[in-house]
Amino acid sequence: MKKGNVFTRALTLTLAGSMLLTGCGGGSKTAGTKAVQEAVDSDGRKMEGNLYTEGLPIVKEQEIFTIAVIGHPLAKGAYEDKPCVIQAEKDTNIKIKWMEIPSTGWQEKINVMFASGELPDAIATGITDSSIVKNLPQLVPVGDYIDKYAPHVAETYNKYPDLKTMLKQDDGKIYSFMTNSQTARNDSTSGVLFINKQWLDNLGLPVPVTVDEYYAALKAFKEQDPNGNGANDEIPFSFCQQYYASQFKMMMGAFGIKDDADHIMIENEKVELSAAKPQYYDALKYYHKLASEGLLDVEGFSQTQQQYYSKGQQMVVGSFLEFLPYFVVGQENDSQYIPLAPLKSASGEPLWDGIKDKFAGWHNGFVITKACKNPEALVRWFDYCNTAFTTKMQWFYGERGVLWEMDDETGEWWNVNNYPEGQTKGEYRYTMSTGPHAPVFLTKDDLDKFVQKDDPLAEEREDSIDLLEPYFPKDYILPVFEKTEVVEEKENLRVDIDNYIKNFTAQAVLSGIDDAGWKEHLAKLEKLNTARYLELQQQTYDSTNAN
């Protein structure tokens, strides 16, 4: 998508006096349509059966719903003991029975639930797109309830219409709520290319700007003992193909190529295959030169993340790809390394694989199943969770003053580290909150009020993003729901194309490639039906760009 500002009827229960009502449907039972009993309670609030149509609590007599959610391994307590859960029950009079499922096997268990019809009232955390698309008849079209029962959600979706685009199914209806964060600037790109500035200074070398200067720096690292230990042990450049933030594909940006897991890039609104472009060939020849002269770590295509970090801890690696340097070389050596902007070459304008204001929401974050007998109440409960910023933050990070704090007047907020001694930050967060698995959506407005305070590593990451962001491609494809057959066909093609390109790239860098080899490569891409793959990707791009 071109970069812009990214961002029925009611089913009710009849009034049941003072009885405890249960929202959870029994197994494969689905909610039936019942006549709405409208009334006015003694406090003047309108009611539909046991449901208050606005305000708190949400229901007059307590109702119980079951929600399936991933149980985080760092959590030291049960879901019902989290302060956000306790507060929600107190405010809404809705009790949630949490069906905690370990992340290992989560999707398999969800698949069994759908296949058997033995479903909880709702599923939080997020399930695969295909699970939603294949099981629409078993899901409540929550979009039909939003305007009446979820005013805060409606306000967000109206302000950021792209959210509706990402949530809509092929029938035009919405069956899931968006959760997580609208943007995540720290994750707008994965890895960054770092170089040892102290080594450059030791050898009297400038910070490289072009691929030729980078080659000269790496050659000097190999030959001139920049770490000063008298041994020829330097590894000029290393990477780790097995780890998302250190993959070789990011190095293609110096040659005007944006390569990612889909191996596509968009130029002039046309989806193209990255590995078929002439600049890709130029890049392969350059990096083979580095490999043949011992300037590129040939183990990078096969080494584990642990092996990669082990090399870095020995302080023998001059340049590498990572989220932040300290992951590779340790915090004590972090300051020796600086980020590099995408190197320049004669092949085209440099790029870096990233997305400005990258969308980070989960469009499959929260679904209500047909097992739920009172979906209106659960829609209102979800809206309650997204009503106030402080409520959302309690679900997302825990109690105020421990991992986050804010200025009540300006609305600005920031991270703090006041978690209890003897407990890690992660343990506190996932014990006291639901983390990113929360039934909430942090909007761009919420995130724009974040300020960085007293966090050197976060500031370092921010500086790297500032450096790279001008080189992010301007065009990309929004994550949207598509027909099952389209998703499956696209993925089947992508897997074969991805496996081939990864193997081909490694072989070309390590062993070299000539014109005949490049011509053979293009022929193999054609046999992999890349034309059909690009056609499908183009259709997705065009459909999202038309809205």
Short mmCIF file of N, CA and C in Angstrom, two decimals, residues 152-219:
data_model
loop_
_atom_site.label_atom_id
_atom_site.label_comp_id
_atom_site.label_asym_id
_atom_site.label_seq_id
_atom_site.Cartn_x
_atom_site.Cartn_y
_atom_site.Cartn_z
N HIS A 152 -16.13 2.68 21.43
CA HIS A 152 -14.72 3.05 21.42
C HIS A 152 -13.97 2.34 20.29
N VAL A 153 -14.32 1.07 20.07
CA VAL A 153 -13.75 0.35 18.94
C VAL A 153 -14.18 1.00 17.63
N ALA A 154 -15.45 1.35 17.54
CA ALA A 154 -15.98 1.99 16.33
C ALA A 154 -15.25 3.29 16.04
N GLU A 155 -14.99 4.07 17.07
CA GLU A 155 -14.28 5.34 16.89
C GLU A 155 -12.88 5.10 16.31
N THR A 156 -12.19 4.08 16.83
CA THR A 156 -10.85 3.76 16.33
C THR A 156 -10.90 3.31 14.88
N TYR A 157 -11.83 2.43 14.54
CA TYR A 157 -11.90 1.90 13.18
C TYR A 157 -12.31 2.98 12.19
N ASN A 158 -13.12 3.93 12.63
CA ASN A 158 -13.50 5.03 11.75
C ASN A 158 -12.36 6.02 11.54
N LYS A 159 -11.56 6.18 12.58
CA LYS A 159 -10.42 7.10 12.46
C LYS A 159 -9.33 6.52 11.58
N TYR A 160 -9.17 5.21 11.63
CA TYR A 160 -8.14 4.52 10.84
C TYR A 160 -8.83 3.50 9.93
N PRO A 161 -9.38 3.95 8.81
CA PRO A 161 -10.17 3.06 7.95
C PRO A 161 -9.40 1.87 7.39
N ASP A 162 -8.07 1.95 7.34
CA ASP A 162 -7.28 0.81 6.88
C ASP A 162 -7.52 -0.41 7.78
N LEU A 163 -7.86 -0.18 9.04
CA LEU A 163 -8.13 -1.29 9.95
C LEU A 163 -9.31 -2.11 9.45
N LYS A 164 -10.35 -1.44 8.98
CA LYS A 164 -11.50 -2.15 8.44
C LYS A 164 -11.11 -2.97 7.22
N THR A 165 -10.26 -2.39 6.38
CA THR A 165 -9.80 -3.10 5.18
C THR A 165 -9.10 -4.39 5.57
N MET A 166 -8.28 -4.33 6.61
CA MET A 166 -7.53 -5.51 7.03
C MET A 166 -8.40 -6.54 7.75
N LEU A 167 -9.54 -6.11 8.27
CA LEU A 167 -10.40 -7.01 9.03
C LEU A 167 -11.49 -7.66 8.19
N LYS A 168 -11.86 -7.06 7.08
CA LYS A 168 -12.98 -7.55 6.29
C LYS A 168 -12.67 -8.87 5.59
N GLN A 169 -13.65 -9.75 5.62
CA GLN A 169 -13.57 -11.01 4.89
C GLN A 169 -14.16 -10.82 3.49
N ASP A 170 -14.12 -11.88 2.71
CA ASP A 170 -14.57 -11.80 1.33
C ASP A 170 -16.06 -11.46 1.23
N ASP A 171 -16.85 -11.79 2.27
CA ASP A 171 -18.28 -11.48 2.24
C ASP A 171 -18.58 -10.06 2.71
N GLY A 172 -17.50 -9.28 2.98
CA GLY A 172 -17.66 -7.90 3.39
C GLY A 172 -17.88 -7.70 4.88
N LYS A 173 -17.95 -8.80 5.63
CA LYS A 173 -18.18 -8.71 7.07
C LYS A 173 -16.87 -8.82 7.86
N ILE A 174 -16.92 -8.39 9.11
CA ILE A 174 -15.78 -8.45 10.03
C ILE A 174 -16.07 -9.50 11.09
N TYR A 175 -15.16 -10.46 11.25
CA TYR A 175 -15.34 -11.56 12.20
C TYR A 175 -14.29 -11.55 13.32
N SER A 176 -13.44 -10.56 13.36
CA SER A 176 -12.37 -10.54 14.38
C SER A 176 -12.08 -9.10 14.78
N PHE A 177 -11.55 -8.95 15.98
CA PHE A 177 -11.12 -7.64 16.47
C PHE A 177 -9.61 -7.52 16.33
N MET A 178 -9.17 -6.31 16.07
CA MET A 178 -7.74 -6.02 16.00
C MET A 178 -7.17 -5.93 17.41
N THR A 179 -5.99 -6.52 17.63
CA THR A 179 -5.31 -6.41 18.92
C THR A 179 -3.84 -6.06 18.71
N ASN A 180 -3.10 -5.95 19.81
CA ASN A 180 -1.68 -5.60 19.84
C ASN A 180 -1.51 -4.10 19.57
N SER A 181 -0.45 -3.70 18.87
CA SER A 181 -0.13 -2.28 18.66
C SER A 181 -0.29 -1.92 17.19
N GLN A 182 -0.78 -0.72 16.94
CA GLN A 182 -0.96 -0.30 15.55
C GLN A 182 0.39 -0.15 14.84
N THR A 183 1.35 0.38 15.53
CA THR A 183 2.69 0.51 14.95
C THR A 183 3.72 0.06 15.99
N ALA A 184 4.90 -0.28 15.49
CA ALA A 184 6.01 -0.64 16.38
C ALA A 184 7.29 -0.18 15.70
N ARG A 185 7.69 1.03 15.97
CA ARG A 185 8.81 1.62 15.23
C ARG A 185 10.10 0.82 15.44
N ASN A 186 10.28 0.29 16.64
CA ASN A 186 11.48 -0.50 16.90
C ASN A 186 11.58 -1.70 15.97
N ASP A 187 10.42 -2.20 15.54
CA ASP A 187 10.39 -3.37 14.66
C ASP A 187 10.12 -3.00 13.21
N SER A 188 10.29 -1.74 12.87
CA SER A 188 10.04 -1.32 11.48
C SER A 188 11.06 -1.93 10.53
N THR A 189 12.19 -2.37 11.07
CA THR A 189 13.12 -3.21 10.33
C THR A 189 13.66 -4.24 11.31
N SER A 190 14.24 -5.29 10.80
CA SER A 190 14.74 -6.32 11.71
C SER A 190 16.19 -6.02 12.10
N GLY A 191 17.12 -6.28 11.21
CA GLY A 191 18.52 -6.09 11.54
C GLY A 191 19.09 -4.78 11.03
N VAL A 192 20.25 -4.44 11.56
CA VAL A 192 21.00 -3.25 11.17
C VAL A 192 22.44 -3.69 10.90
N LEU A 193 23.09 -3.07 9.93
CA LEU A 193 24.49 -3.37 9.66
C LEU A 193 25.37 -2.51 10.57
N PHE A 194 26.15 -3.16 11.43
CA PHE A 194 27.04 -2.45 12.34
C PHE A 194 28.50 -2.68 11.95
N ILE A 195 29.34 -1.72 12.30
CA ILE A 195 30.78 -1.84 12.05
C ILE A 195 31.54 -1.33 13.27
N ASN A 196 32.70 -1.92 13.52
CA ASN A 196 33.49 -1.54 14.69
C ASN A 196 34.21 -0.22 14.41
N LYS A 197 33.70 0.85 15.01
CA LYS A 197 34.28 2.19 14.81
C LYS A 197 35.67 2.28 15.42
N GLN A 198 35.90 1.57 16.52
CA GLN A 198 37.22 1.60 17.14
C GLN A 198 38.27 0.99 16.22
N TRP A 199 37.89 -0.09 15.52
CA TRP A 199 38.81 -0.69 14.56
C TRP A 199 39.10 0.28 13.42
N LEU A 200 38.06 0.95 12.93
CA LEU A 200 38.27 1.93 11.87
C LEU A 200 39.25 3.01 12.33
N ASP A 201 39.06 3.50 13.54
CA ASP A 201 39.94 4.54 14.08
C ASP A 201 41.37 4.02 14.26
N ASN A 202 41.49 2.79 14.73
CA ASN A 202 42.82 2.21 14.92
C ASN A 202 43.61 2.15 13.62
N LEU A 203 42.89 1.95 12.52
CA LEU A 203 43.54 1.82 11.21
C LEU A 203 43.48 3.11 10.39
N GLY A 204 42.93 4.17 10.95
CA GLY A 204 42.85 5.44 10.25
C GLY A 204 41.92 5.42 9.05
N LEU A 205 40.82 4.66 9.16
CA LEU A 205 39.90 4.51 8.04
C LEU A 205 38.61 5.31 8.28
N PRO A 206 38.01 5.83 7.20
CA PRO A 206 36.73 6.54 7.35
C PRO A 206 35.58 5.55 7.50
N VAL A 207 34.46 6.04 7.97
CA VAL A 207 33.25 5.20 8.02
C VAL A 207 32.80 4.95 6.59
N PRO A 208 32.65 3.70 6.18
CA PRO A 208 32.29 3.39 4.79
C PRO A 208 30.93 3.95 4.39
N VAL A 209 30.88 4.47 3.18
CA VAL A 209 29.64 4.99 2.63
C VAL A 209 29.24 4.20 1.38
N THR A 210 30.23 3.72 0.64
CA THR A 210 29.98 2.98 -0.59
C THR A 210 30.40 1.52 -0.41
N VAL A 211 30.00 0.68 -1.36
CA VAL A 211 30.40 -0.73 -1.30
C VAL A 211 31.91 -0.87 -1.49
N ASP A 212 32.52 0.03 -2.25
CA ASP A 212 33.98 -0.02 -2.43
C ASP A 212 34.70 0.32 -1.14
N GLU A 213 34.20 1.32 -0.43
CA GLU A 213 34.81 1.70 0.85
C GLU A 213 34.60 0.60 1.89
N TYR A 214 33.47 -0.05 1.83
CA TYR A 214 33.20 -1.16 2.75
C TYR A 214 34.16 -2.32 2.49
N TYR A 215 34.38 -2.62 1.22
CA TYR A 215 35.34 -3.66 0.84
C TYR A 215 36.73 -3.32 1.37
N ALA A 216 37.13 -2.05 1.22
CA ALA A 216 38.46 -1.63 1.67
C ALA A 216 38.58 -1.77 3.19
N ALA A 217 37.51 -1.44 3.91
CA ALA A 217 37.54 -1.54 5.37
C ALA A 217 37.65 -3.01 5.79
N LEU A 218 36.87 -3.87 5.16
CA LEU A 218 36.91 -5.29 5.51
C LEU A 218 38.27 -5.90 5.19
N LYS A 219 38.87 -5.48 4.09
CA LYS A 219 40.19 -6.00 3.72
C LYS A 219 41.23 -5.57 4.74
#
